[in-house]
PDB file of N, CA and C in Angstrom:
ATOM      1  N   MET A   1     -11.952   5.027  11.232  1.00 67.00           N
ATOM      2  CA  MET A   1     -11.884   4.055  10.027  1.00 67.00           C
ATOM      3  C   MET A   1     -10.057   3.567  11.160  1.00 67.00           C
ATOM      4  N   PHE A   2      -9.268   4.474  11.478  1.00 75.00           N
ATOM      5  CA  PHE A   2      -7.833   3.773  11.598  1.00 75.00           C
ATOM      6  C   PHE A   2      -8.282   3.349  13.559  1.00 75.00           C
ATOM      7  N   THR A   3      -8.886   4.033  14.096  1.00 82.00           N
ATOM      8  CA  THR A   3      -9.171   4.069  15.863  1.00 82.00           C
ATOM      9  C   THR A   3     -10.096   2.609  15.755  1.00 82.00           C
ATOM     10  N   ILE A   4     -10.935   2.597  14.961  1.00 80.00           N
ATOM     11  CA  ILE A   4     -11.537   0.872  14.975  1.00 80.00           C
ATOM     12  C   ILE A   4     -10.349  -0.501  14.202  1.00 80.00           C
ATOM     13  N   ALA A   5      -9.610   0.379  13.293  1.00 81.00           N
ATOM     14  CA  ALA A   5      -8.873  -0.842  13.465  1.00 81.00           C
ATOM     15  C   ALA A   5      -7.398  -1.053  14.201  1.00 81.00           C
ATOM     16  N   GLY A   6      -7.329  -0.182  15.100  1.00 84.00           N
ATOM     17  CA  GLY A   6      -5.969   0.038  16.021  1.00 84.00           C
ATOM     18  C   GLY A   6      -6.915  -0.808  17.276  1.00 84.00           C
ATOM     19  N   ILE A   7      -7.933  -0.952  17.500  1.00 85.00           N
ATOM     20  CA  ILE A   7      -8.795  -1.115  18.474  1.00 85.00           C
ATOM     21  C   ILE A   7      -8.667  -2.619  18.060  1.00 85.00           C
ATOM     22  N   MET A   8      -8.916  -3.096  17.216  1.00 85.00           N
ATOM     23  CA  MET A   8      -8.991  -4.608  16.615  1.00 85.00           C
ATOM     24  C   MET A   8      -7.828  -5.052  16.775  1.00 85.00           C
ATOM     25  N   LEU A   9      -7.014  -4.642  16.215  1.00 86.00           N
ATOM     26  CA  LEU A   9      -5.674  -5.116  16.402  1.00 86.00           C
ATOM     27  C   LEU A   9      -4.886  -5.256  17.957  1.00 86.00           C
ATOM     28  N   ILE A  10      -5.083  -3.966  18.312  1.00 89.00           N
ATOM     29  CA  ILE A  10      -4.942  -4.159  19.997  1.00 89.00           C
ATOM     30  C   ILE A  10      -5.617  -5.614  20.723  1.00 89.00           C
ATOM     31  N   GLY A  11      -7.100  -5.109  20.856  1.00 86.00           N
ATOM     32  CA  GLY A  11      -7.752  -6.632  20.853  1.00 86.00           C
ATOM     33  C   GLY A  11      -7.247  -8.528  20.235  1.00 86.00           C
ATOM     34  N   SER A  12      -6.598  -8.421  19.449  1.00 85.00           N
ATOM     35  CA  SER A  12      -6.460  -9.840  18.586  1.00 85.00           C
ATOM     36  C   SER A  12      -5.350 -10.015  19.792  1.00 85.00           C
ATOM     37  N   MET A  13      -4.405  -8.900  19.546  1.00 86.00           N
ATOM     38  CA  MET A  13      -2.833  -9.052  20.536  1.00 86.00           C
ATOM     39  C   MET A  13      -3.297  -9.346  21.944  1.00 86.00           C
ATOM     40  N   LEU A  14      -4.541  -8.938  22.564  1.00 86.00           N
ATOM     41  CA  LEU A  14      -4.751  -9.208  23.448  1.00 86.00           C
ATOM     42  C   LEU A  14      -4.866 -10.422  24.010  1.00 86.00           C
ATOM     43  N   LEU A  15      -5.848 -11.068  23.107  1.00 80.00           N
ATOM     44  CA  LEU A  15      -6.391 -12.361  23.029  1.00 80.00           C
ATOM     45  C   LEU A  15      -5.838 -13.188  22.961  1.00 80.00           C
ATOM     46  N   ASN A  16      -5.031 -12.955  21.615  1.00 80.00           N
ATOM     47  CA  ASN A  16      -3.638 -14.391  21.660  1.00 80.00           C
ATOM     48  C   ASN A  16      -2.878 -14.472  22.512  1.00 80.00           C
ATOM     49  N   CYS A  17      -2.627 -13.118  23.795  1.00 81.00           N
ATOM     50  CA  CYS A  17      -1.511 -13.463  24.727  1.00 81.00           C
ATOM     51  C   CYS A  17      -2.704 -14.498  25.758  1.00 81.00           C
ATOM     52  N   LEU A  18      -4.158 -14.545  25.915  1.00 77.00           N
ATOM     53  CA  LEU A  18      -4.784 -14.634  26.984  1.00 77.00           C
ATOM     54  C   LEU A  18      -5.335 -16.225  26.631  1.00 77.00           C
ATOM     55  N   LEU A  19      -5.501 -16.329  25.167  1.00 74.00           N
ATOM     56  CA  LEU A  19      -5.721 -17.512  24.716  1.00 74.00           C
ATOM     57  C   LEU A  19      -5.060 -18.671  24.425  1.00 74.00           C
ATOM     58  N   ARG A  20      -3.403 -18.242  24.381  1.00 74.00           N
ATOM     59  CA  ARG A  20      -2.542 -19.017  23.994  1.00 74.00           C
ATOM     60  C   ARG A  20      -2.316 -20.199  24.728  1.00 74.00           C
ATOM     61  N   SER A  21      -2.032 -20.437  25.438  1.00 67.00           N
ATOM     62  CA  SER A  21      -2.205 -22.186  26.267  1.00 67.00           C
ATOM     63  C   SER A  21      -3.664 -22.672  26.214  1.00 67.00           C
ATOM     64  N   LYS A  22      -5.025 -22.243  25.723  1.00 66.00           N
ATOM     65  CA  LYS A  22      -6.340 -22.620  26.099  1.00 66.00           C
ATOM     66  C   LYS A  22      -6.372 -23.381  24.757  1.00 66.00           C
ATOM     67  N   THR A  23      -7.287 -24.609  24.564  1.00 68.00           N
ATOM     68  CA  THR A  23      -7.827 -24.469  23.529  1.00 68.00           C
ATOM     69  C   THR A  23      -8.727 -23.889  22.780  1.00 68.00           C
ATOM     70  N   THR A  24      -8.538 -23.631  21.481  1.00 63.00           N
ATOM     71  CA  THR A  24      -9.571 -22.332  20.657  1.00 63.00           C
ATOM     72  C   THR A  24      -9.803 -23.201  19.696  1.00 63.00           C
ATOM     73  N   SER A  25     -10.444 -24.220  19.422  1.00 70.00           N
ATOM     74  CA  SER A  25     -11.467 -24.552  18.470  1.00 70.00           C
ATOM     75  C   SER A  25     -12.444 -24.217  18.139  1.00 70.00           C
ATOM     76  N   TRP A  26     -12.905 -23.111  19.019  1.00 76.00           N
ATOM     77  CA  TRP A  26     -14.438 -22.485  18.756  1.00 76.00           C
ATOM     78  C   TRP A  26     -14.366 -21.398  17.857  1.00 76.00           C
ATOM     79  N   ILE A  27     -12.912 -21.040  18.048  1.00 77.00           N
ATOM     80  CA  ILE A  27     -12.491 -19.368  17.545  1.00 77.00           C
ATOM     81  C   ILE A  27     -13.037 -19.145  16.503  1.00 77.00           C
ATOM     82  N   HIS A  28     -12.558 -20.607  15.209  1.00 81.00           N
ATOM     83  CA  HIS A  28     -12.913 -20.599  13.700  1.00 81.00           C
ATOM     84  C   HIS A  28     -14.494 -20.129  13.825  1.00 81.00           C
ATOM     85  N   LYS A  29     -15.158 -20.873  14.577  1.00 84.00           N
ATOM     86  CA  LYS A  29     -16.803 -20.415  14.267  1.00 84.00           C
ATOM     87  C   LYS A  29     -17.003 -19.496  14.636  1.00 84.00           C
ATOM     88  N   ILE A  30     -16.354 -18.516  15.301  1.00 86.00           N
ATOM     89  CA  ILE A  30     -16.829 -17.459  16.088  1.00 86.00           C
ATOM     90  C   ILE A  30     -16.611 -16.397  15.040  1.00 86.00           C
ATOM     91  N   THR A  31     -15.313 -16.308  14.204  1.00 86.00           N
ATOM     92  CA  THR A  31     -14.515 -15.533  13.288  1.00 86.00           C
ATOM     93  C   THR A  31     -15.779 -15.788  11.725  1.00 86.00           C
ATOM     94  N   THR A  32     -15.986 -17.034  11.349  1.00 87.00           N
ATOM     95  CA  THR A  32     -16.658 -16.755  10.233  1.00 87.00           C
ATOM     96  C   THR A  32     -17.798 -16.332  10.445  1.00 87.00           C
ATOM     97  N   GLY A  33     -18.289 -16.858  11.900  1.00 89.00           N
ATOM     98  CA  GLY A  33     -20.154 -15.846  11.416  1.00 89.00           C
ATOM     99  C   GLY A  33     -19.610 -14.278  11.497  1.00 89.00           C
ATOM    100  N   LEU A  34     -18.743 -14.075  12.706  1.00 89.00           N
ATOM    101  CA  LEU A  34     -18.849 -12.140  12.156  1.00 89.00           C
ATOM    102  C   LEU A  34     -18.239 -11.732  11.170  1.00 89.00           C
ATOM    103  N   ILE A  35     -17.410 -12.721  10.221  1.00 90.00           N
ATOM    104  CA  ILE A  35     -17.138 -12.345   9.223  1.00 90.00           C
ATOM    105  C   ILE A  35     -18.399 -12.126   8.176  1.00 90.00           C
ATOM    106  N   TRP A  36     -19.426 -13.150   7.919  1.00 91.00           N
ATOM    107  CA  TRP A  36     -21.181 -12.945   7.551  1.00 91.00           C
ATOM    108  C   TRP A  36     -21.731 -12.404   8.103  1.00 91.00           C
ATOM    109  N   LEU A  37     -21.468 -12.080   9.152  1.00 91.00           N
ATOM    110  CA  LEU A  37     -22.593 -10.612  10.002  1.00 91.00           C
ATOM    111  C   LEU A  37     -21.878  -9.380   9.298  1.00 91.00           C
ATOM    112  N   LEU A  38     -20.602  -9.263   8.881  1.00 90.00           N
ATOM    113  CA  LEU A  38     -19.511  -8.035   8.348  1.00 90.00           C
ATOM    114  C   LEU A  38     -20.869  -7.897   7.026  1.00 90.00           C
ATOM    115  N   LEU A  39     -20.173  -8.703   6.610  1.00 90.00           N
ATOM    116  CA  LEU A  39     -20.872  -8.861   4.578  1.00 90.00           C
ATOM    117  C   LEU A  39     -21.833  -8.634   4.465  1.00 90.00           C
ATOM    118  N   PHE A  40     -22.604  -8.860   5.304  1.00 91.00           N
ATOM    119  CA  PHE A  40     -24.115  -8.789   5.428  1.00 91.00           C
ATOM    120  C   PHE A  40     -24.793  -7.380   5.475  1.00 91.00           C
ATOM    121  N   LEU A  41     -23.928  -6.491   6.898  1.00 89.00           N
ATOM    122  CA  LEU A  41     -24.121  -5.102   7.173  1.00 89.00           C
ATOM    123  C   LEU A  41     -23.927  -4.247   6.048  1.00 89.00           C
ATOM    124  N   LEU A  42     -22.766  -4.763   5.615  1.00 88.00           N
ATOM    125  CA  LEU A  42     -22.315  -4.169   4.479  1.00 88.00           C
ATOM    126  C   LEU A  42     -23.392  -3.959   3.037  1.00 88.00           C
ATOM    127  N   GLY A  43     -23.444  -4.684   2.854  1.00 86.00           N
ATOM    128  CA  GLY A  43     -24.417  -5.202   1.898  1.00 86.00           C
ATOM    129  C   GLY A  43     -25.917  -4.364   2.296  1.00 86.00           C
ATOM    130  N   LEU A  44     -26.456  -4.730   3.771  1.00 88.00           N
ATOM    131  CA  LEU A  44     -27.487  -3.794   3.812  1.00 88.00           C
ATOM    132  C   LEU A  44     -26.759  -2.254   3.347  1.00 88.00           C
ATOM    133  N   GLU A  45     -26.054  -1.533   3.852  1.00 87.00           N
ATOM    134  CA  GLU A  45     -25.258  -0.409   3.851  1.00 87.00           C
ATOM    135  C   GLU A  45     -25.476   0.070   2.510  1.00 87.00           C
ATOM    136  N   VAL A  46     -24.648  -0.896   1.541  1.00 83.00           N
ATOM    137  CA  VAL A  46     -24.716  -0.155   0.356  1.00 83.00           C
ATOM    138  C   VAL A  46     -26.283   0.265  -0.041  1.00 83.00           C
ATOM    139  N   GLY A  47     -26.670  -0.842   0.040  1.00 83.00           N
ATOM    140  CA  GLY A  47     -28.071  -1.298  -0.656  1.00 83.00           C
ATOM    141  C   GLY A  47     -29.193  -0.224  -0.394  1.00 83.00           C
ATOM    142  N   SER A  48     -28.816   0.079   0.755  1.00 88.00           N
ATOM    143  CA  SER A  48     -29.869   1.097   1.339  1.00 88.00           C
ATOM    144  C   SER A  48     -29.378   2.845   0.663  1.00 88.00           C
ATOM    145  N   ASN A  49     -27.906   2.884   0.257  1.00 86.00           N
ATOM    146  CA  ASN A  49     -27.623   4.131  -0.276  1.00 86.00           C
ATOM    147  C   ASN A  49     -28.407   4.126  -1.607  1.00 86.00           C
ATOM    148  N   GLU A  50     -29.272   5.524  -1.484  1.00 87.00           N
ATOM    149  CA  GLU A  50     -29.866   6.150  -2.562  1.00 87.00           C
ATOM    150  C   GLU A  50     -29.021   6.085  -3.807  1.00 87.00           C
ATOM    151  N   ALA A  51     -28.066   7.241  -3.488  1.00 85.00           N
ATOM    152  CA  ALA A  51     -26.961   7.382  -4.297  1.00 85.00           C
ATOM    153  C   ALA A  51     -26.657   6.471  -5.250  1.00 85.00           C
ATOM    154  N   ILE A  52     -26.166   5.390  -4.498  1.00 79.00           N
ATOM    155  CA  ILE A  52     -25.789   4.569  -5.807  1.00 79.00           C
ATOM    156  C   ILE A  52     -26.292   3.356  -5.594  1.00 79.00           C
ATOM    157  N   ILE A  53     -27.754   3.073  -5.326  1.00 78.00           N
ATOM    158  CA  ILE A  53     -28.687   2.667  -6.099  1.00 78.00           C
ATOM    159  C   ILE A  53     -29.119   3.650  -7.186  1.00 78.00           C
ATOM    160  N   GLU A  54     -29.258   4.864  -7.144  1.00 81.00           N
ATOM    161  CA  GLU A  54     -29.876   5.797  -8.096  1.00 81.00           C
ATOM    162  C   GLU A  54     -28.794   5.725  -9.285  1.00 81.00           C
ATOM    163  N   GLY A  55     -27.376   5.896  -9.068  1.00 79.00           N
ATOM    164  CA  GLY A  55     -26.241   5.716  -9.877  1.00 79.00           C
ATOM    165  C   GLY A  55     -26.228   4.559 -10.471  1.00 79.00           C
ATOM    166  N   LEU A  56     -26.583   3.283 -10.379  1.00 74.00           N
ATOM    167  CA  LEU A  56     -27.141   2.341 -11.266  1.00 74.00           C
ATOM    168  C   LEU A  56     -27.279   2.510 -12.557  1.00 74.00           C
ATOM    169  N   SER A  57     -28.312   3.232 -12.932  1.00 77.00           N
ATOM    170  CA  SER A  57     -28.336   3.784 -14.006  1.00 77.00           C
ATOM    171  C   SER A  57     -27.485   4.272 -15.113  1.00 77.00           C
ATOM    172  N   ALA A  58     -26.930   4.799 -14.596  1.00 78.00           N
ATOM    173  CA  ALA A  58     -26.050   5.611 -14.966  1.00 78.00           C
ATOM    174  C   ALA A  58     -24.360   4.874 -15.443  1.00 78.00           C
ATOM    175  N   ILE A  59     -23.954   4.620 -14.472  1.00 74.00           N
ATOM    176  CA  ILE A  59     -23.026   3.882 -14.566  1.00 74.00           C
ATOM    177  C   ILE A  59     -23.279   2.848 -15.927  1.00 74.00           C
ATOM    178  N   GLY A  60     -23.712   2.577 -15.964  1.00 80.00           N
ATOM    179  CA  GLY A  60     -23.937   1.518 -17.441  1.00 80.00           C
ATOM    180  C   GLY A  60     -23.758   0.021 -17.649  1.00 80.00           C
ATOM    181  N   LEU A  61     -24.671  -0.515 -18.932  1.00 80.00           N
ATOM    182  CA  LEU A  61     -24.145  -1.876 -18.670  1.00 80.00           C
ATOM    183  C   LEU A  61     -22.628  -2.831 -18.582  1.00 80.00           C
ATOM    184  N   GLN A  62     -21.768  -1.801 -19.146  1.00 80.00           N
ATOM    185  CA  GLN A  62     -20.375  -2.418 -18.793  1.00 80.00           C
ATOM    186  C   GLN A  62     -20.098  -2.975 -17.491  1.00 80.00           C
ATOM    187  N   ALA A  63     -20.268  -1.774 -16.643  1.00 83.00           N
ATOM    188  CA  ALA A  63     -20.192  -1.800 -15.183  1.00 83.00           C
ATOM    189  C   ALA A  63     -20.890  -2.553 -14.631  1.00 83.00           C
ATOM    190  N   THR A  64     -21.586  -3.139 -14.068  1.00 82.00           N
ATOM    191  CA  THR A  64     -22.817  -3.641 -14.300  1.00 82.00           C
ATOM    192  C   THR A  64     -22.136  -5.064 -14.083  1.00 82.00           C
ATOM    193  N   ILE A  65     -21.929  -5.516 -15.532  1.00 88.00           N
ATOM    194  CA  ILE A  65     -21.719  -6.628 -15.588  1.00 88.00           C
ATOM    195  C   ILE A  65     -20.045  -7.166 -14.979  1.00 88.00           C
ATOM    196  N   ILE A  66     -19.087  -5.972 -15.286  1.00 90.00           N
ATOM    197  CA  ILE A  66     -18.224  -6.421 -14.599  1.00 90.00           C
ATOM    198  C   ILE A  66     -18.520  -6.802 -12.725  1.00 90.00           C
ATOM    199  N   ILE A  67     -19.655  -5.295 -12.185  1.00 89.00           N
ATOM    200  CA  ILE A  67     -19.864  -6.687 -10.724  1.00 89.00           C
ATOM    201  C   ILE A  67     -20.107  -7.575 -10.678  1.00 89.00           C
ATOM    202  N   ILE A  68     -21.037  -7.845 -11.602  1.00 93.00           N
ATOM    203  CA  ILE A  68     -22.040  -8.898 -11.529  1.00 93.00           C
ATOM    204  C   ILE A  68     -21.030 -10.296 -11.598  1.00 93.00           C
ATOM    205  N   THR A  69     -20.047 -10.253 -12.587  1.00 95.00           N
ATOM    206  CA  THR A  69     -18.973 -11.119 -12.460  1.00 95.00           C
ATOM    207  C   THR A  69     -18.036 -11.186 -11.724  1.00 95.00           C
ATOM    208  N   ALA A  70     -17.779 -10.797 -11.467  1.00 95.00           N
ATOM    209  CA  ALA A  70     -16.820 -10.333  -9.734  1.00 95.00           C
ATOM    210  C   ALA A  70     -17.168 -10.948  -8.569  1.00 95.00           C
ATOM    211  N   VAL A  71     -18.506 -10.281  -8.226  1.00 94.00           N
ATOM    212  CA  VAL A  71     -19.427 -11.039  -7.190  1.00 94.00           C
ATOM    213  C   VAL A  71     -19.496 -12.610  -7.783  1.00 94.00           C
ATOM    214  N   MET A  72     -20.188 -13.221  -9.140  1.00 96.00           N
ATOM    215  CA  MET A  72     -19.809 -14.464  -9.284  1.00 96.00           C
ATOM    216  C   MET A  72     -18.812 -15.011  -9.149  1.00 96.00           C
ATOM    217  N   GLY A  73     -17.353 -14.250  -9.436  1.00 94.00           N
ATOM    218  CA  GLY A  73     -16.251 -14.933  -9.391  1.00 94.00           C
ATOM    219  C   GLY A  73     -15.820 -15.442  -8.218  1.00 94.00           C
ATOM    220  N   SER A  74     -16.032 -14.117  -6.943  1.00 95.00           N
ATOM    221  CA  SER A  74     -15.782 -14.525  -6.068  1.00 95.00           C
ATOM    222  C   SER A  74     -16.353 -15.837  -5.055  1.00 95.00           C
ATOM    223  N   ILE A  75     -17.934 -15.561  -5.082  1.00 95.00           N
ATOM    224  CA  ILE A  75     -18.472 -16.556  -4.494  1.00 95.00           C
ATOM    225  C   ILE A  75     -17.866 -18.141  -4.910  1.00 95.00           C
ATOM    226  N   PHE A  76     -17.970 -18.052  -6.347  1.00 95.00           N
ATOM    227  CA  PHE A  76     -17.045 -19.408  -6.768  1.00 95.00           C
ATOM    228  C   PHE A  76     -16.262 -19.343  -6.449  1.00 95.00           C
ATOM    229  N   TYR A  77     -14.837 -18.252  -6.524  1.00 94.00           N
ATOM    230  CA  TYR A  77     -13.429 -19.496  -5.943  1.00 94.00           C
ATOM    231  C   TYR A  77     -13.561 -18.991  -4.367  1.00 94.00           C
ATOM    232  N   SER A  78     -14.608 -18.669  -3.621  1.00 94.00           N
ATOM    233  CA  SER A  78     -14.811 -18.839  -1.648  1.00 94.00           C
ATOM    234  C   SER A  78     -15.189 -20.490  -2.033  1.00 94.00           C
ATOM    235  N   TRP A  79     -16.068 -20.881  -2.980  1.00 93.00           N
ATOM    236  CA  TRP A  79     -16.788 -21.967  -2.545  1.00 93.00           C
ATOM    237  C   TRP A  79     -15.585 -23.364  -2.779  1.00 93.00           C
ATOM    238  N   ARG A  80     -14.633 -22.781  -3.484  1.00 93.00           N
ATOM    239  CA  ARG A  80     -13.796 -24.342  -4.266  1.00 93.00           C
ATOM    240  C   ARG A  80     -12.813 -23.836  -3.449  1.00 93.00           C
ATOM    241  N   LEU A  81     -12.340 -22.820  -2.558  1.00 92.00           N
ATOM    242  CA  LEU A  81     -11.511 -23.050  -1.760  1.00 92.00           C
ATOM    243  C   LEU A  81     -11.820 -23.626  -0.649  1.00 92.00           C
ATOM    244  N   TRP A  82     -13.195 -23.461   0.083  1.00 90.00           N
ATOM    245  CA  TRP A  82     -13.748 -23.707   1.334  1.00 90.00           C
ATOM    246  C   TRP A  82     -13.857 -25.470   0.974  1.00 90.00           C
ATOM    247  N   GLN A  83     -14.146 -25.941  -0.121  1.00 91.00           N
ATOM    248  CA  GLN A  83     -13.812 -27.628  -0.704  1.00 91.00           C
ATOM    249  C   GLN A  83     -12.427 -27.988  -1.034  1.00 91.00           C
ATOM    250  N   LEU A  84     -11.352 -27.202  -1.206  1.00 89.00           N
ATOM    251  CA  LEU A  84     -10.589 -27.703  -1.026  1.00 89.00           C
ATOM    252  C   LEU A  84      -9.762 -27.816   0.261  1.00 89.00           C
ATOM    253  N   ILE A  85     -10.038 -27.052   1.448  1.00 88.00           N
ATOM    254  CA  ILE A  85      -9.583 -26.644   2.396  1.00 88.00           C
ATOM    255  C   ILE A  85     -10.332 -28.091   3.432  1.00 88.00           C
ATOM    256  N   THR A  86     -11.644 -28.572   3.199  1.00 87.00           N
ATOM    257  CA  THR A  86     -12.423 -29.489   4.086  1.00 87.00           C
ATOM    258  C   THR A  86     -12.070 -31.001   3.317  1.00 87.00           C
ATOM    259  N   THR A  87     -11.965 -30.860   2.004  1.00 85.00           N
ATOM    260  CA  THR A  87     -11.059 -32.297   1.999  1.00 85.00           C
ATOM    261  C   THR A  87      -9.720 -32.461   2.089  1.00 85.00           C
ATOM    262  N   ARG A  88      -8.889 -31.431   2.402  1.00 79.00           N
ATOM    263  CA  ARG A  88      -7.560 -31.450   3.038  1.00 79.00           C
ATOM    264  C   ARG A  88      -7.589 -32.040   4.717  1.00 79.00           C
ATOM    265  N   ASN A  89      -8.692 -31.690   5.571  1.00 70.00           N
ATOM    266  CA  ASN A  89      -8.632 -32.069   6.756  1.00 70.00           C
ATOM    267  C   ASN A  89      -9.577 -33.711   6.828  1.00 70.00           C
ATOM    268  N   LYS A  90      -9.791 -34.184   5.720  1.00 65.00           N
ATOM    269  CA  LYS A  90     -10.208 -35.568   5.452  1.00 65.00           C
ATOM    270  C   LYS A  90      -9.489 -36.553   5.778  1.00 65.00           C
TER     271      LYS A  90
END
């Protein structure tokens, strides 16, 4: 994991040096797409893990409610932040 984080850090530093003087308006689109891809892959990995899925009944109703509300809160506040950012740019 530290190897991957190190490679990402070095790569971002190199890209910063290479693209500093160029127009980089397209980078935010790529970054957003990659974040969505990573979230999707994480969801696939967690959803396909048999131990996690089988353990949901042992976790209990309270933990499930906490998980669901945390996800819904993340979705809501992400949407709200997106609204705030896009209305400021108009």
